[in-house]
Amino acid sequence: MNAPHPAKVAGIDSTVPSPAHTVASAAPDASPVTGPAATSVAVGPDAPGALLQDRLAGWVSDLTTLHELTERLVRTDTLSEGLDEVLRAGAALVGARRGLVVLEPADGLGPDTTVGLGLGRADLGHLETVPRGCLSHGRILDGLPVGEDGVAEPDLLADKSLDPRHREVAARLGYAASYALPLSVEGTAASTAGTAASAGGAGVSAAGPRRLGAAVWFYDEPAEPGARPRHLAGLYTRYAAQHLARLLEVERTRTAMATMAGELLPSRLPRVSGVQLAARHRTGPLGGGDWYDALPLPDAALGLAVGSVTGSGPSAVAAMGRLRASLRAYAVMEGEDPVAVLSDLELLLRLTEPARSATALFGYCEPALRRITLAGAGHSPPLLVGERRTEFVETSVSAPLGMLACWEAPSVELQAEPGETVLLYTDGLLHRTGDPADRAFARLHAAAAGVPRAARHDPDAVAEHVLRTVLPGGKADADSAEDVVLLAVRFA
């Protein structure tokens, strides 16, 4: 029978550098100082000054390490970035190489996710096959009692009570020990209404610890963190949980606003003979008031609209929904006259929401004639993209809706050629570039002119190319106060 492996004591990983001012302990075999040098500071192991200096240096080192790690954590802006940083910092503190964090808020509102460090998707899948109650972090997630210093399993393969499936997975993934910590925060009055309302149903008091999830780190050999690394890891995860809770609320708000805005926009674009349609919509974490619409009208016509309501948050999203619904009604009644449609919309806005303004562009499209009659209110001009030309459509200069006592501006006609695409967009596409207006328009024009020839027959490919070219490097999907709407209309 093989004897159990003696567990190693894991310390702080060398990836977190010790500060240069840390003082080493005195040598245990140092001889007492005699003679004239006796007036110097004693360096023996029992000298109170040396012990105090060494202890203070250790405290300074620990505080510096925690400061560096928490500084890196607070620079994360999204929940996924925060979880990744917690894993990396925790691994450095407890001297591990791999780990995972499971986000599973006890209120049941989600999002539930698992993020691995040094573990692939297949490895995470293998771990999910182990009964949850057999895993240290699983016991934390199930609400079982856990000590303040976490759950250490220093030698899994020598543990006779280890579940056979857990033993098999540990051998497959090559880890022999683990250390897990809970991620929880104290419930406060600042919790969101949804969280507080659901806390009772989930069996979690809003005034007690609120579980967010659990983190676990794996060792390749039998080992466990010592008292100092456990203490530091505990301090770090308690702070990290507070930061993750804030990021979680932002993520929930972003998801709720995106869902609300998505429900108020077309669930699908209509199929109309003679044209193909594609759209892109990006909203910020607070939700915005940009919208688009494509509405089949009598006589095989099509109503096209894009617009933007001032402000952000739930009130702007609600105002956007009301304005879009009203525009649809006016389009059905008098869509062949875009000026009349926007005039009615301006009157409604001025009477019902006098403190709010909006920009809008409405077009009456006749696919059989490849013609669009346009009227705009303070909105950016459409962009016409074809094989032989890429140009902005000249529209009349006009004020946004709600800015003047009475709005009215002449309409213009756009005549397209077969295969040409008309791009309707909101100002957010230009604002997100961070460039001045003239450079932003030039960037948009260059992106449209650079659409590959093979992609020009597909409005979806055109819209995607323009969006990613105008907003490169993830700007299209990054958090921003500016919404983005892009509607592509290709004529057959």
mmCIF file of N, CA and C in Angstrom, residues 288-291 307-312 315-316 319-321 323 349 353 356-359:
data_model
loop_
_atom_site.group_PDB
_atom_site.id
_atom_site.type_symbol
_atom_site.label_atom_id
_atom_site.label_comp_id
_atom_site.label_asym_id
_atom_site.label_seq_id
_atom_site.Cartn_x
_atom_site.Cartn_y
_atom_site.Cartn_z
ATOM 1 N N GLY A 288 -30.604 53.022 -24.392
ATOM 2 C CA GLY A 288 -30.737 54.309 -25.069
ATOM 3 C C GLY A 288 -32.001 54.374 -25.889
ATOM 4 N N GLY A 289 -32.138 55.490 -26.609
ATOM 5 C CA GLY A 289 -33.382 55.738 -27.327
ATOM 6 C C GLY A 289 -33.276 55.646 -28.823
ATOM 7 N N ASP A 290 -32.291 54.925 -29.373
ATOM 8 C CA ASP A 290 -32.181 54.773 -30.830
ATOM 9 C C ASP A 290 -33.084 53.641 -31.301
ATOM 10 N N TRP A 291 -33.683 53.833 -32.456
ATOM 11 C CA TRP A 291 -34.563 52.785 -32.986
ATOM 12 C C TRP A 291 -34.478 52.743 -34.507
ATOM 13 N N GLY A 307 -34.283 56.571 -35.926
ATOM 14 C CA GLY A 307 -34.436 57.758 -35.099
ATOM 15 C C GLY A 307 -33.737 57.600 -33.773
ATOM 16 N N SER A 308 -33.681 58.689 -33.023
ATOM 17 C CA SER A 308 -33.003 58.694 -31.734
ATOM 18 C C SER A 308 -33.692 59.668 -30.805
ATOM 19 N N VAL A 309 -33.990 59.204 -29.601
ATOM 20 C CA VAL A 309 -34.595 60.036 -28.567
ATOM 21 C C VAL A 309 -33.491 60.463 -27.605
ATOM 22 N N THR A 310 -33.525 61.697 -27.136
ATOM 23 C CA THR A 310 -32.500 62.171 -26.211
ATOM 24 C C THR A 310 -32.598 61.439 -24.880
ATOM 25 N N GLY A 311 -31.443 61.315 -24.207
ATOM 26 C CA GLY A 311 -31.407 60.691 -22.893
ATOM 27 C C GLY A 311 -31.032 59.227 -22.966
ATOM 28 N N SER A 312 -30.960 58.601 -21.793
ATOM 29 C CA SER A 312 -30.652 57.177 -21.687
ATOM 30 C C SER A 312 -31.379 56.616 -20.482
ATOM 31 N N SER A 315 -36.380 55.549 -19.037
ATOM 32 C CA SER A 315 -37.300 56.564 -19.561
ATOM 33 C C SER A 315 -37.078 56.806 -21.044
ATOM 34 N N ALA A 316 -35.799 56.806 -21.474
ATOM 35 C CA ALA A 316 -35.513 56.994 -22.893
ATOM 36 C C ALA A 316 -35.983 55.795 -23.706
ATOM 37 N N ALA A 319 -39.721 56.090 -24.007
ATOM 38 C CA ALA A 319 -40.081 57.142 -24.958
ATOM 39 C C ALA A 319 -39.833 56.679 -26.388
ATOM 40 N N MET A 320 -38.743 55.974 -26.596
ATOM 41 C CA MET A 320 -38.453 55.430 -27.924
ATOM 42 C C MET A 320 -39.570 54.490 -28.378
ATOM 43 N N GLY A 321 -40.044 53.639 -27.473
ATOM 44 C CA GLY A 321 -41.119 52.723 -27.837
ATOM 45 C C GLY A 321 -42.398 53.447 -28.210
ATOM 46 N N LEU A 323 -42.648 56.560 -29.347
ATOM 47 C CA LEU A 323 -42.453 57.297 -30.585
ATOM 48 C C LEU A 323 -42.480 56.371 -31.790
ATOM 49 N N LEU A 349 -44.914 64.629 -30.040
ATOM 50 C CA LEU A 349 -43.808 64.759 -29.095
ATOM 51 C C LEU A 349 -43.906 66.060 -28.306
ATOM 52 N N GLU A 353 -44.509 65.056 -24.565
ATOM 53 C CA GLU A 353 -43.214 65.050 -23.883
ATOM 54 C C GLU A 353 -42.449 66.327 -24.240
ATOM 55 N N ARG A 356 -38.524 66.674 -24.064
ATOM 56 C CA ARG A 356 -37.676 65.733 -24.803
ATOM 57 C C ARG A 356 -37.659 66.092 -26.282
ATOM 58 N N SER A 357 -36.521 65.867 -26.928
ATOM 59 C CA SER A 357 -36.418 66.049 -28.370
ATOM 60 C C SER A 357 -35.957 64.737 -29.004
ATOM 61 N N ALA A 358 -36.050 64.705 -30.337
ATOM 62 C CA ALA A 358 -35.682 63.478 -31.045
ATOM 63 C C ALA A 358 -35.284 63.830 -32.472
ATOM 64 N N THR A 359 -34.434 62.987 -33.036
ATOM 65 C CA THR A 359 -34.147 63.073 -34.464
ATOM 66 C C THR A 359 -34.816 61.882 -35.144
#
